Coordinates of C-alpha atoms in Angstrom, one line a residue:
Chain A
M5 CA -44.4 9.0 27.5
A6 CA -42.7 8.1 24.1
Q7 CA -39.5 6.9 23.7
S8 CA -36.7 9.3 22.7
I9 CA -34.2 9.3 19.7
L10 CA -31.4 11.3 19.3
V11 CA -30.2 11.5 15.6
A12 CA -26.4 12.0 15.2
E13 CA -26.1 13.0 11.4
D14 CA -24.7 16.1 9.6
E15 CA -26.3 16.1 6.3
R16 CA -29.4 18.2 6.8
N17 CA -31.7 16.3 4.5
L18 CA -30.3 13.1 5.6
V19 CA -31.3 14.5 9.2
E20 CA -34.9 15.9 8.3
A21 CA -35.9 12.4 6.4
L22 CA -34.6 10.1 9.8
S23 CA -36.9 12.6 12.2
F24 CA -39.6 12.1 10.1
L25 CA -39.4 8.3 10.2
M26 CA -38.8 8.4 13.8
Q27 CA -41.6 10.7 14.8
R28 CA -44.3 9.1 12.3
A29 CA -43.0 5.4 14.4
G30 CA -44.2 7.1 17.4
Y31 CA -40.8 8.6 19.0
D32 CA -39.6 11.8 20.5
V33 CA -36.8 12.8 18.3
H34 CA -33.6 15.2 19.0
V35 CA -30.9 16.4 17.1
A36 CA -27.3 16.5 16.5
R37 CA -25.2 17.7 13.9
D38 CA -21.6 17.3 15.0
G39 CA -19.8 15.1 17.4
P40 CA -19.3 16.9 21.0
T41 CA -23.0 17.6 20.6
T42 CA -23.7 14.5 20.7
V43 CA -22.1 13.2 23.5
E44 CA -23.5 16.7 25.3
M45 CA -27.2 16.2 24.4
A46 CA -26.5 12.2 25.1
R47 CA -25.7 13.3 28.6
R48 CA -28.5 15.8 29.3
L49 CA -31.3 13.9 27.7
A50 CA -30.5 10.2 28.5
P51 CA -32.5 9.2 25.0
D52 CA -33.6 5.7 24.8
L53 CA -31.2 5.2 21.8
V54 CA -28.8 7.2 19.5
L55 CA -28.9 6.8 15.7
L56 CA -25.3 7.7 15.0
D57 CA -23.5 8.7 11.6
I58 CA -19.7 7.7 11.5
M59 CA -19.0 10.7 9.9
L60 CA -19.3 13.5 12.5
P61 CA -17.7 16.7 12.6
G62 CA -15.7 17.2 15.4
L63 CA -15.5 14.0 17.4
D64 CA -16.3 10.7 14.9
G65 CA -19.1 8.2 15.5
F66 CA -16.5 6.2 17.2
A67 CA -15.2 8.5 19.4
V68 CA -18.6 9.2 20.3
A69 CA -19.9 5.9 20.6
E70 CA -16.7 5.4 23.2
A71 CA -17.5 8.6 25.1
I72 CA -21.4 7.1 26.0
N73 CA -20.1 4.3 26.7
R74 CA -17.8 6.0 29.3
E75 CA -20.2 8.0 30.3
H76 CA -23.6 6.1 30.8
G77 CA -22.3 2.4 31.8
P78 CA -24.6 0.0 31.7
R79 CA -27.2 2.2 31.4
R80 CA -26.6 3.7 28.5
P81 CA -28.8 4.2 25.4
R82 CA -29.4 2.1 23.0
I83 CA -26.3 2.7 20.0
V84 CA -27.5 2.4 16.0
M85 CA -24.3 3.2 13.8
L86 CA -24.7 4.4 10.4
T87 CA -21.9 2.7 8.3
A88 CA -21.0 3.1 4.6
K89 CA -21.0 0.0 2.4
G90 CA -18.3 -2.1 2.2
H91 CA -16.6 -0.6 4.9
E92 CA -15.9 -3.9 7.1
K93 CA -13.4 -2.0 8.8
D94 CA -15.6 0.3 10.1
R95 CA -18.5 -2.5 10.9
R96 CA -15.5 -4.4 13.1
K97 CA -14.8 -1.1 14.7
A98 CA -18.3 -1.0 15.8
E99 CA -18.9 -4.0 16.8
L100 CA -15.7 -3.7 19.2
L101 CA -17.3 -0.7 20.7
G102 CA -20.4 -2.9 21.2
V103 CA -22.9 -0.6 19.4
D104 CA -26.2 -2.5 19.4
D105 CA -26.7 -2.7 15.6
Y106 CA -25.5 -0.8 12.3
V107 CA -27.3 0.1 9.1
T108 CA -25.4 0.6 6.1
K109 CA -26.0 3.3 3.9
P110 CA -27.7 3.8 1.2
F111 CA -30.1 1.8 3.8
S112 CA -33.8 1.4 3.5
N113 CA -36.6 3.6 5.8
R114 CA -38.2 0.3 6.9
D115 CA -34.7 -1.2 7.7
V116 CA -33.6 1.3 10.1
V117 CA -37.2 1.8 11.5
E118 CA -37.4 -1.9 11.9
R119 CA -34.4 -2.4 13.6
V120 CA -34.9 0.6 16.1
R121 CA -38.4 -0.7 16.9
S122 CA -37.2 -4.3 17.5
L123 CA -34.6 -2.7 19.8
L124 CA -36.6 -0.3 21.7
A125 CA -39.4 -3.5 22.1
G126 CA -37.0 -5.1 23.7
Chain B
M12 CA 37.7 7.8 -15.4
R13 CA 40.1 10.0 -16.8
A14 CA 38.8 13.4 -17.3
P15 CA 39.2 14.9 -21.2
I16 CA 42.4 17.1 -20.0
G17 CA 43.4 16.8 -23.7
Q18 CA 40.8 18.3 -25.3
R19 CA 40.4 21.2 -22.8
I20 CA 44.7 21.7 -23.7
R21 CA 44.1 21.5 -27.4
K22 CA 40.9 23.8 -26.9
R23 CA 42.4 26.5 -25.3
R24 CA 46.0 26.5 -27.5
H25 CA 43.4 27.1 -30.3
E26 CA 41.7 30.0 -28.7
L27 CA 45.2 31.5 -27.8
R28 CA 46.2 30.5 -31.8
Q29 CA 49.0 28.9 -30.5
S30 CA 51.1 26.0 -32.2
Q31 CA 51.6 22.7 -30.6
A32 CA 55.1 23.1 -31.0
A33 CA 55.4 26.7 -29.5
L34 CA 53.4 25.1 -26.5
A35 CA 55.5 22.1 -25.9
Q36 CA 58.7 24.7 -26.1
A37 CA 57.4 27.0 -23.5
V38 CA 56.3 23.9 -21.0
G39 CA 59.7 22.2 -21.7
I40 CA 58.6 19.1 -23.5
S41 CA 58.6 17.6 -27.1
A42 CA 56.0 18.1 -29.6
S43 CA 55.1 14.7 -29.9
Y44 CA 54.6 14.1 -26.6
L45 CA 52.1 17.2 -25.9
N46 CA 50.3 15.6 -29.0
L47 CA 49.9 12.4 -26.9
I48 CA 48.7 14.8 -23.9
E49 CA 46.2 16.3 -26.1
H50 CA 44.8 13.0 -27.0
N51 CA 44.5 11.7 -23.8
K52 CA 47.3 9.4 -24.6
R53 CA 49.0 10.3 -21.7
S54 CA 47.9 11.7 -18.1
I55 CA 49.8 14.4 -16.4
G56 CA 49.9 16.1 -12.9
G57 CA 51.5 17.6 -10.6
A58 CA 54.1 20.3 -12.0
L59 CA 54.0 19.4 -15.7
L60 CA 50.3 20.4 -15.4
H61 CA 50.8 23.2 -13.3
R62 CA 53.4 24.8 -16.1
I63 CA 50.7 23.8 -18.9
A64 CA 48.3 25.9 -17.2
E65 CA 50.5 28.7 -16.8
A66 CA 51.7 28.7 -20.2
L67 CA 47.6 28.9 -21.2
A68 CA 46.5 31.4 -18.8
L69 CA 44.2 28.9 -17.0
D70 CA 43.7 27.8 -13.6
G71 CA 45.3 24.6 -12.7
R72 CA 42.4 23.1 -10.6
A73 CA 40.1 24.1 -13.9
L74 CA 42.4 22.6 -16.3
A75 CA 43.2 19.3 -14.0
G76 CA 39.4 18.9 -14.5
T77 CA 38.2 18.0 -11.1
E78 CA 34.8 19.3 -11.7
E79 CA 34.7 18.1 -15.1
A80 CA 35.0 14.8 -13.7
R81 CA 32.3 14.9 -11.2
L82 CA 30.2 16.4 -14.2
I83 CA 31.0 13.5 -16.5
A84 CA 29.9 11.1 -13.7
E85 CA 26.9 12.8 -12.9
L86 CA 26.0 13.3 -16.5
G87 CA 26.8 9.5 -17.2
E88 CA 24.2 8.8 -14.5
V89 CA 21.7 10.8 -16.4
F90 CA 22.1 8.9 -19.5
A91 CA 21.8 5.8 -17.8
D92 CA 18.1 6.9 -16.7
T93 CA 15.0 5.4 -18.4
A94 CA 14.0 8.8 -19.5
M95 CA 17.1 8.2 -21.9
I96 CA 16.3 4.6 -23.3
G97 CA 16.4 4.6 -26.8
L98 CA 19.1 7.5 -27.2
D99 CA 21.9 5.0 -26.7
L100 CA 24.5 7.4 -24.4
G101 CA 27.0 6.5 -22.7
Q102 CA 29.7 7.7 -20.9
D103 CA 31.8 8.7 -24.0
D104 CA 29.1 11.2 -24.9
A105 CA 29.3 12.2 -21.5
R106 CA 32.9 13.0 -21.5
D107 CA 32.1 15.0 -25.2
V108 CA 29.2 16.8 -23.7
V109 CA 31.5 18.2 -21.0
A110 CA 34.5 18.8 -22.9
T111 CA 32.5 20.5 -25.6
S112 CA 30.3 22.9 -23.3
P113 CA 30.5 22.4 -19.5
V114 CA 27.6 25.0 -19.4
A115 CA 25.6 22.8 -21.4
A116 CA 26.6 20.1 -19.0
R117 CA 25.7 21.6 -16.0
A118 CA 22.1 22.8 -17.9
I119 CA 21.5 19.0 -19.0
L120 CA 21.8 18.1 -14.7
A121 CA 20.0 21.3 -13.7
L122 CA 17.3 20.0 -15.7
Y123 CA 17.5 16.2 -14.7
R124 CA 17.6 17.4 -10.8
A125 CA 14.4 19.1 -11.8
L126 CA 13.0 15.8 -13.2
Q127 CA 13.6 14.2 -10.4
A128 CA 11.9 16.5 -8.4
A129 CA 8.6 16.4 -10.2
R130 CA 8.8 12.5 -10.2
V131 CA 9.0 12.6 -6.3
R132 CA 5.9 14.9 -6.2
S133 CA 3.8 13.2 -8.7
D134 CA 4.3 9.7 -6.9
M135 CA 3.5 11.5 -4.0
I136 CA 0.3 13.0 -5.7
G137 CA -0.1 9.8 -7.4
E138 CA 0.1 7.7 -3.9
R139 CA -2.6 10.3 -2.4
L140 CA -5.0 10.7 -5.1
G141 CA -4.8 6.4 -5.3
E142 CA -5.6 5.9 -2.0
E143 CA -6.8 8.8 -0.1
S144 CA -8.5 11.8 0.4
F145 CA -10.2 12.7 -3.0
L146 CA -11.6 9.6 -3.6
A147 CA -12.7 8.8 -0.1
E148 CA -14.2 12.2 0.3
A149 CA -15.9 12.0 -3.1
S150 CA -17.6 8.6 -2.3
N151 CA -18.8 9.4 1.1
Q152 CA -20.3 12.5 -0.6
M153 CA -21.8 10.1 -3.1
L154 CA -22.9 7.7 -0.8
A155 CA -24.8 10.5 1.5
L156 CA -26.5 11.7 -1.6
I157 CA -27.6 8.2 -2.5
T158 CA -28.9 7.4 1.0
T159 CA -31.0 10.5 1.0
V160 CA -32.5 10.2 -2.3
R161 CA -33.5 6.8 -1.7
S162 CA -34.9 7.7 1.8
Y163 CA -36.9 10.4 0.4
A164 CA -38.3 8.4 -2.5
E165 CA -39.4 6.1 0.4
I166 CA -40.8 8.0 2.4
L167 CA -42.9 9.2 -0.9
E168 CA -44.2 5.8 -1.4
D169 CA -44.5 4.9 1.7
Y170 CA -46.5 7.5 3.3
G171 CA -49.8 8.1 1.8
D172 CA -51.0 10.6 3.8
L173 CA -48.4 13.2 3.7
T174 CA -49.6 17.2 3.8
E175 CA -49.2 18.8 0.7
G176 CA -46.5 21.0 2.3
E177 CA -44.6 17.8 3.4
R178 CA -44.7 16.8 0.1
N179 CA -43.8 19.4 -1.8
R180 CA -40.4 20.1 0.7
F181 CA -39.8 16.2 0.0
I182 CA -40.1 16.2 -3.5
G183 CA -38.2 19.7 -3.6
T184 CA -35.0 17.9 -1.6
L185 CA -35.6 14.4 -3.7
V186 CA -34.7 16.9 -6.9
G187 CA -32.5 19.3 -5.7
E188 CA -30.3 16.1 -4.0
S189 CA -30.4 14.3 -7.5
E190 CA -29.0 17.4 -9.0
R191 CA -26.1 17.3 -6.8
L192 CA -25.7 13.5 -7.0
A193 CA -25.3 13.9 -10.7
T194 CA -22.9 16.9 -10.6
S195 CA -20.8 14.8 -8.0
A196 CA -21.2 11.7 -10.2
G197 CA -19.6 13.5 -13.4
D198 CA -16.8 15.0 -11.2
M199 CA -15.8 11.8 -10.2
F200 CA -15.8 9.9 -13.7
E201 CA -14.2 12.9 -14.9
F202 CA -10.9 12.5 -12.3
L203 CA -11.1 8.8 -12.8
G204 CA -11.1 9.2 -16.2
G205 CA -8.1 12.2 -16.4
R206 CA -6.3 9.7 -13.4
G207 CA -6.0 7.0 -16.1
R208 CA -4.7 8.9 -18.7
R209 CA -2.3 10.6 -16.9
R210 CA -1.2 7.9 -14.5
P211 CA 1.6 5.8 -15.8
R212 CA 1.1 2.0 -16.3
P213 CA 2.1 0.2 -13.0
S214 CA 4.5 -2.2 -12.8
P215 CA 4.2 -5.8 -12.9
R216 CA 4.3 -5.9 -9.2
E217 CA 1.9 -3.0 -8.9
E218 CA -0.8 -4.8 -11.3
I219 CA -0.3 -8.0 -9.3
E220 CA -1.0 -6.1 -6.2
D221 CA -3.9 -3.9 -7.0
F222 CA -5.1 -7.7 -8.3
I223 CA -5.0 -9.7 -5.1
S224 CA -5.8 -6.2 -2.7
D225 CA -9.3 -6.1 -4.9
R226 CA -10.0 -9.6 -4.1
A227 CA -8.9 -9.5 -0.4
N228 CA -6.1 -12.0 -0.8
H229 CA -8.3 -14.7 -0.6
F230 CA -9.2 -17.0 -3.6
P231 CA -11.9 -19.8 -2.9
G232 CA -11.6 -21.6 -6.3
I233 CA -8.2 -22.1 -5.0
E234 CA -8.7 -23.1 -1.9
A235 CA -11.0 -25.7 -2.9
A236 CA -8.9 -27.0 -5.5
A237 CA -6.1 -27.5 -2.6
E238 CA -8.4 -29.3 -0.2
A239 CA -9.5 -31.2 -3.3
T240 CA -5.9 -32.6 -3.8
F241 CA -4.6 -34.9 -1.5
A242 CA -7.6 -37.2 0.7
G243 CA -8.7 -35.6 4.0
P244 CA -8.6 -31.9 3.9
D245 CA -6.5 -31.3 7.1
A246 CA -3.5 -33.7 6.1
P247 CA -0.7 -31.9 4.5
P248 CA 0.9 -33.6 2.1
S249 CA 4.7 -34.3 3.2
L250 CA 7.7 -33.5 1.0
E251 CA 8.0 -37.2 0.1
A252 CA 4.4 -37.2 -0.5
L253 CA 4.6 -34.1 -3.2
A254 CA 7.6 -35.8 -4.8
A255 CA 5.9 -39.1 -5.2
R256 CA 2.7 -37.3 -6.9
L257 CA 4.6 -35.3 -9.1
A258 CA 6.9 -38.5 -10.2
D259 CA 3.9 -41.3 -10.4
R260 CA 1.4 -38.9 -12.0
H261 CA 3.1 -36.2 -14.1
G262 CA 6.7 -38.5 -14.7
I263 CA 8.6 -35.3 -13.0
V264 CA 11.6 -36.2 -11.2
L265 CA 13.3 -34.0 -8.5
H266 CA 16.8 -33.6 -9.0
R267 CA 18.8 -31.3 -6.3
V268 CA 21.6 -29.3 -7.8
A269 CA 24.4 -26.8 -7.6
A270 CA 22.8 -23.6 -6.0
A271 CA 24.7 -21.9 -8.9
D272 CA 23.2 -23.5 -11.6
V273 CA 19.8 -22.6 -10.7
R274 CA 20.3 -18.6 -9.7
P275 CA 18.4 -16.7 -9.1
R276 CA 15.3 -18.4 -8.3
G277 CA 16.8 -21.6 -6.7
E278 CA 14.6 -23.8 -8.8
R279 CA 14.0 -24.4 -12.4
Y280 CA 11.4 -26.6 -14.3
E281 CA 12.1 -28.5 -17.6
P282 CA 9.1 -29.3 -19.0
A283 CA 10.8 -31.3 -22.0
E284 CA 13.1 -33.6 -19.7
R285 CA 10.2 -33.7 -17.2
T286 CA 12.8 -32.6 -14.4
F287 CA 12.4 -30.1 -11.3
L288 CA 16.4 -28.9 -10.3
V289 CA 16.2 -27.5 -6.8
S290 CA 19.2 -25.8 -5.3
D291 CA 20.8 -27.9 -3.0
G292 CA 21.2 -24.9 -0.4
L293 CA 17.1 -24.9 0.2
A294 CA 16.2 -26.0 3.3
R295 CA 13.2 -29.1 3.4
R296 CA 10.7 -27.0 4.2
S297 CA 11.5 -24.5 1.5
I298 CA 11.5 -27.6 -1.2
R299 CA 8.4 -29.0 0.2
F300 CA 6.9 -25.6 -0.6
R301 CA 8.4 -25.5 -4.2
L302 CA 7.2 -28.9 -5.1
A303 CA 3.6 -27.6 -3.9
R304 CA 3.5 -24.6 -6.0
L305 CA 4.9 -26.9 -8.9
L306 CA 2.2 -29.1 -8.3
G307 CA -0.5 -26.3 -8.6
R308 CA 1.2 -25.1 -11.7
I309 CA 0.8 -28.7 -13.1
E310 CA -2.5 -29.7 -11.9
Q311 CA -4.6 -26.4 -11.9
A312 CA -2.7 -24.9 -15.0
E313 CA -6.7 -24.1 -16.3
L314 CA -7.8 -22.9 -12.9
L315 CA -4.8 -20.5 -12.5
E316 CA -5.0 -19.6 -16.0
A317 CA -8.8 -18.5 -15.9
I318 CA -8.2 -16.7 -12.5
S319 CA -5.3 -14.6 -14.3
A320 CA -7.0 -14.1 -17.5
G321 CA -10.2 -12.2 -15.4
G322 CA -7.2 -10.3 -14.2
G323 CA -6.8 -8.3 -17.5
M324 CA -2.9 -8.0 -17.0
S325 CA -1.7 -5.5 -19.2
S326 CA 1.6 -7.4 -20.1
P327 CA 2.2 -11.1 -20.7
E328 CA 5.1 -10.6 -17.7
A329 CA 2.8 -9.6 -15.6
A330 CA 0.3 -12.3 -16.6
G331 CA 3.1 -14.7 -15.8
R332 CA 3.8 -13.6 -12.4
L333 CA 0.4 -13.2 -11.3
R334 CA 0.3 -16.9 -12.1
R335 CA 2.8 -17.6 -10.3
A336 CA 1.8 -16.2 -7.3
L337 CA -1.4 -17.9 -7.9
A338 CA 0.9 -21.1 -7.9
S339 CA 1.8 -20.0 -4.8
Y340 CA -1.2 -19.0 -3.0
F341 CA -2.1 -22.7 -3.6
A342 CA 0.9 -24.0 -2.1
A343 CA 0.2 -22.3 0.8
A344 CA -3.5 -23.7 0.7
L345 CA -2.2 -26.7 0.6
L346 CA 0.4 -26.9 3.3
M347 CA -1.8 -24.8 5.8
P348 CA -5.4 -26.2 4.6
Y349 CA -8.0 -23.4 5.3
G350 CA -9.7 -24.9 8.2
A351 CA -6.8 -26.7 10.2
F352 CA -4.8 -23.4 10.0
A353 CA -7.3 -21.3 10.8
R354 CA -7.9 -23.1 13.8
A355 CA -4.6 -23.3 14.5
T356 CA -4.0 -19.3 14.2
R357 CA -7.1 -18.7 17.1
D358 CA -5.8 -21.1 19.2
T359 CA -2.1 -20.2 19.2
R360 CA -3.6 -16.5 18.9
H361 CA -1.3 -15.6 15.5
D362 CA 1.9 -17.2 16.9
I363 CA 3.7 -17.4 13.9
A364 CA 6.8 -19.1 15.2
R365 CA 4.6 -21.9 16.7
L366 CA 2.3 -22.4 13.4
G367 CA 5.4 -22.8 11.4
A368 CA 6.8 -25.6 13.3
Q369 CA 2.8 -26.9 13.2
F370 CA 2.5 -26.8 9.7
D371 CA 6.5 -27.3 9.0
C372 CA 6.3 -23.5 6.8
S373 CA 8.6 -21.2 6.7
F374 CA 7.9 -17.8 8.8
E375 CA 7.0 -15.8 5.4
Q376 CA 5.0 -18.4 4.6
V377 CA 2.9 -18.5 7.5
C378 CA 2.4 -14.7 7.4
H379 CA 1.5 -15.0 4.0
R380 CA -1.1 -17.3 5.0
I381 CA -2.9 -15.6 7.6
A382 CA -3.2 -12.7 5.5
T383 CA -5.5 -15.1 3.5
L384 CA -8.0 -16.0 5.8
R385 CA -11.0 -14.3 4.4
R386 CA -12.9 -16.9 4.0
P387 CA -16.9 -16.0 5.1
G388 CA -18.1 -17.2 7.9
D389 CA -14.5 -18.3 9.1
E390 CA -12.7 -15.3 8.8
G391 CA -9.4 -14.5 10.4
I392 CA -8.3 -11.2 11.5
P393 CA -7.8 -7.9 8.5
I394 CA -3.9 -8.4 8.0
H395 CA -1.3 -6.2 6.5
F396 CA 1.9 -7.8 5.0
L397 CA 5.4 -6.2 3.8
R398 CA 8.3 -7.3 2.7
T399 CA 11.3 -5.6 2.1
D400 CA 15.2 -6.2 1.6
I401 CA 18.0 -4.7 3.5
A402 CA 17.7 -1.4 1.6
G403 CA 13.9 -1.1 2.8
N404 CA 12.9 -1.5 -0.9
I405 CA 9.6 -3.3 -0.7
S406 CA 9.1 -6.3 -2.6
K407 CA 5.8 -7.3 -1.7
R408 CA 2.9 -5.6 0.3
F409 CA -0.7 -6.3 1.1
S410 CA -2.7 -3.9 3.3
G411 CA -5.7 -5.8 4.7
S412 CA -5.5 -3.8 8.5
G413 CA -6.7 -1.0 7.1
L414 CA -2.7 0.3 7.3
R415 CA -1.6 2.0 4.3
L416 CA 1.5 0.4 2.9
P417 CA 3.4 3.0 0.6
R418 CA 2.9 2.6 -3.1
Y419 CA 6.0 4.4 -4.1
G420 CA 9.4 5.0 -1.5
N421 CA 10.2 3.4 1.7
A422 CA 8.5 2.7 4.5
C423 CA 8.8 5.0 7.7
P424 CA 12.5 4.2 9.1
R425 CA 10.7 3.9 12.7
W426 CA 9.0 0.7 11.5
V427 CA 10.0 -2.2 13.1
I428 CA 10.7 -3.9 9.8
H429 CA 13.8 -2.3 9.5
E430 CA 15.0 -2.6 13.3
A431 CA 14.5 -6.7 12.7
F432 CA 17.8 -6.4 10.6
T433 CA 19.6 -6.0 13.6
A434 CA 18.7 -9.1 15.2
P435 CA 17.8 -11.5 12.3
G436 CA 15.7 -14.7 13.4
R437 CA 14.2 -12.7 16.4
I438 CA 10.7 -11.7 16.2
A439 CA 10.9 -8.1 17.2
T440 CA 7.4 -6.3 18.0
Q441 CA 5.9 -3.0 17.9
V442 CA 2.9 -0.9 18.7
A443 CA 2.9 2.0 16.3
A444 CA 0.9 5.0 16.6
L445 CA 0.2 6.7 13.0
P446 CA -0.5 10.6 12.6
D447 CA -4.4 10.0 12.2
G448 CA -4.3 8.4 15.6
E449 CA -4.8 4.6 14.4
R450 CA -2.6 1.8 16.3
Y451 CA -1.4 -1.0 15.0
L452 CA 0.4 -4.3 16.1
F453 CA 3.9 -4.7 14.0
I454 CA 5.4 -8.3 13.8
A455 CA 8.8 -8.7 11.7
R456 CA 11.3 -10.8 11.7
A457 CA 14.6 -10.6 9.2
E458 CA 16.2 -13.8 7.0
V459 CA 19.5 -13.7 6.4
P460 CA 20.1 -15.8 3.0
V461 CA 22.0 -19.4 3.4
E462 CA 24.4 -18.8 0.5
R463 CA 26.5 -16.2 -0.4
F464 CA 25.2 -13.0 -2.1
G465 CA 21.4 -14.4 -1.0
Q466 CA 19.0 -11.6 -0.5
C467 CA 18.4 -10.7 3.0
H468 CA 15.2 -9.7 3.6
A469 CA 12.6 -8.9 6.5
V470 CA 8.8 -9.6 6.7
M471 CA 6.4 -7.9 8.6
V472 CA 2.7 -8.6 9.5
G473 CA 0.3 -6.7 11.5
A474 CA -3.2 -5.9 12.8
S475 CA -5.2 -2.9 14.2
L476 CA -4.0 -2.7 18.0
R477 CA -7.6 -2.8 18.8
E478 CA -7.1 -6.9 17.8
A479 CA -4.5 -7.2 20.4
A480 CA -5.9 -9.7 22.5
R481 CA -5.9 -12.2 19.9
F482 CA -2.1 -12.2 19.2
A483 CA 0.1 -13.9 21.5
Y484 CA 2.9 -11.2 20.6
A485 CA 0.9 -8.4 22.5
D486 CA 1.2 -10.6 25.7
G487 CA 2.5 -8.7 28.5
L488 CA 2.3 -5.3 26.6
D489 CA 0.4 -2.7 29.0
L490 CA -1.5 -1.8 25.8
G491 CA -3.4 1.6 27.7
A492 CA 0.0 3.3 28.4
P493 CA 0.6 5.9 26.0
A494 CA 4.2 5.3 26.0
I495 CA 4.3 2.3 24.6
A496 CA 3.3 3.3 20.7
T497 CA 6.1 4.3 18.9
P498 CA 5.1 7.3 17.1
V499 CA 5.6 6.8 13.0
G500 CA 4.5 7.9 9.6
I501 CA 4.1 6.0 6.4
T502 CA 6.4 7.7 4.1
C503 CA 8.6 10.8 5.1
R504 CA 7.3 12.4 1.9
Q505 CA 3.9 12.7 4.0
C506 CA 5.0 12.7 7.4
P507 CA 4.0 15.8 9.5
H508 CA 6.5 14.4 12.6
D509 CA 8.9 17.5 11.4
A510 CA 11.4 16.8 14.8
C511 CA 11.6 13.1 13.8
A512 CA 15.5 11.6 14.0
S513 CA 14.8 9.0 11.7
R514 CA 13.6 11.7 9.0
A515 CA 15.2 10.7 5.4
A516 CA 13.1 12.9 3.2
E517 CA 11.6 16.2 3.3
R518 CA 7.8 16.5 3.8
I519 CA 6.1 17.4 0.5
D520 CA 2.9 19.2 1.3
L521 CA 0.4 18.9 -1.3
P522 CA -2.7 21.1 -1.6
G523 CA -5.8 19.0 -0.4
P524 CA -7.7 17.8 -3.2
R525 CA -11.6 18.6 -2.4
P526 CA -14.2 17.5 -4.6
A527 CA -15.9 20.1 -6.1
T528 CA -19.8 20.3 -4.7
G529 CA -20.9 23.5 -4.1
D530 CA -21.6 22.5 -0.6
D531 CA -20.8 25.0 2.1
R532 CA -20.8 22.6 4.7
T533 CA -17.5 20.9 5.5
R534 CA -16.7 17.6 7.0
A535 CA -14.5 17.3 10.0
A536 CA -11.2 16.2 9.1
R537 CA -10.5 12.7 9.7

C-alpha cells in the first residue's frame, strides 16, 4: 500500500501544486486547509507524513505540531514544516518542537519531494 | 509668575470710561498708587483687590487671575514645544496673549491638546505600521504567491507528460497568481513609498537602533579586528595592558580627574594633548572598558568609519553616535572575546553576574554582549535588550528575541525592568506573558549612580521562554504553572488588558490595516 501524506496548507493553488507533486511521487494525498482539521485528520488517518504550513487558520502550524506530538507520541507521523525564508525564530521554534525537517518558502518542488522521499524511505 | 492683574484693571476701567483718578478715589487709594498697580509694579490682594473688583463690577477671582495664571503657565508650555521652534515665543508673549484675549489663549490650548492627541495616535500608527500587521501580512501574502508561481513553473518544466487539461489548468493558475503578485507588489511599494514620505525623520538614536537591528547586532569585521588586537584571541587585556598600549603606541596618557571636569560622559579624549581624561568617580572596570573603546576609536578608525558610512545615517550627529556605538562594540569584543565568552555563556547558562566576574565587566556590558552572539555556527540565543532610566524613558533597545520593544512611549509598567528600581543591584526575573500568547523570560537589574546627579538606569535582557533551560535564572521556576507568568503588554496604548491596575494611558483602537488583495480567503489572526 502506498504511503500517505497529509498536506496542511490554506493557499488553494499551493495545495493543488503540492498534491500533484506528492501524487506523482507515488503517495496517497489528503488535504487539510486549517489547523483543527489537520489535527483531526492526522488522528483519523494516521498519515506517514504531514506537510505542515505555519500560517494555518484556526490553529497555527506550531500548535498543530504540538497537538500531533501529544496525541501520537513516538509513533507520530513525520512532520515537514513550510516556513518563511528569513524567519529564524520560526525555524528555532520548529526545531524545539522536534519537527523532522523544514522547507523555506519560496521552495523548489524538487527540494520538497527530495526531503519527503528521504524521510519516508528511512 | 505674577498674573497680569494691572492690565486687566486698566482694560476694564477703559471699558467703563472711568479715569484713573476716579477709580482711585472710589477704592480709597492715590491715583499714582493705582498707576503702579495698573503697570504691574505693585501686587495686590485681599481687601483692596476686593474693593477694586467691586468698583469695576467684576468677580474677585476673575480679577485676581487664578485662571489666567493657569492659562499663562499652560500657554508657556505650548510655546516651548518643538512645533513653535523659530517663533521665539516666551513667557512674556504668553502673558500678553492671555491679557489681550483669554478666549484666544483657550483656543490655542485646545488646538495644542488636539495636536498632542494626534501625535500620540500617529506614533501608535507608526509603531504598528512599522513593525506589525500590514507589512507582515503583505509580505506573507507575497511569499505565498511567489511560492505558488515558482512551484507551477517548475511543474510545467519538469513534467513533460502532463495531460492537456492539466497543462492548461496549471498555466491558468500561473498567470492568475502572477497577476496577483504584481498587484500585491505594487500595493506594497506604494505603501512603503507613502510611508517614507509621511514618516518624520527618525531621531539619531532610532536610526542607530534600526541600523544595528538590521545587522542582528553582530559585526563580524569588528569581532575579527578585536581578536587580532592582542595576542591570543582568548586573552582579554587588563586595564594596565590597555593603558600601556595607548601610551606606547599612540602616546596617549590616562589622567584621572574630578568628575565635574568631565561631565556628562565621565571621560574626554583630547587628541591635541594626547590625553585621555576619565572621572575619578568611575570604577576600575568602567575605566578599562573606556580605554578599550578609545583603543578601538584610534586603531580601528577606518573600519568603524567604513561600517558607519555604509549605514547611510541622515546627519553627522547620527553618524558620530553610530561610530561611538561601534567603538563600544569593539571594546566589548576585546574584553569579552567571542569564542571564550560564547563558551562561558553556555557553561554558566547566561549567569550574567558570574560572567561579569569572570570577564571583569559590568552587568550592562555583559547583557549587551550576550545580545551580540550571532556568529553563524557559534550562535547564542536570540536575546532582547532594553535600558531605561528611572522615569521609564528608553535609552537603548534591541529586539533579537522577537519581543517587540516600544519605539515610542514607555514600556508596559508591569515589566520587571521597572520593578528592578525597588531593589537596585539585585537581579529580578519575570516570566512575562504577552497578549499574543508568547512567553518570555525577563532578567533585569537597576543601577544607582555613584555620584550625585548621576543617572539611575535599569537594564533588562530576555529571551523566549522556550529557551528557559539555557538560563540559570529560570532554575526553580515551575514553568508549566500558568500562574507563574505575569500578563503584560508592550505599551498601554496598544494593550488589551483593560482591567489592568497599572494602566497608565488609555488604549487606542486602531483599525487593522489589511492589504488590498481581492482575495476572499482570510487568514486566522495570529
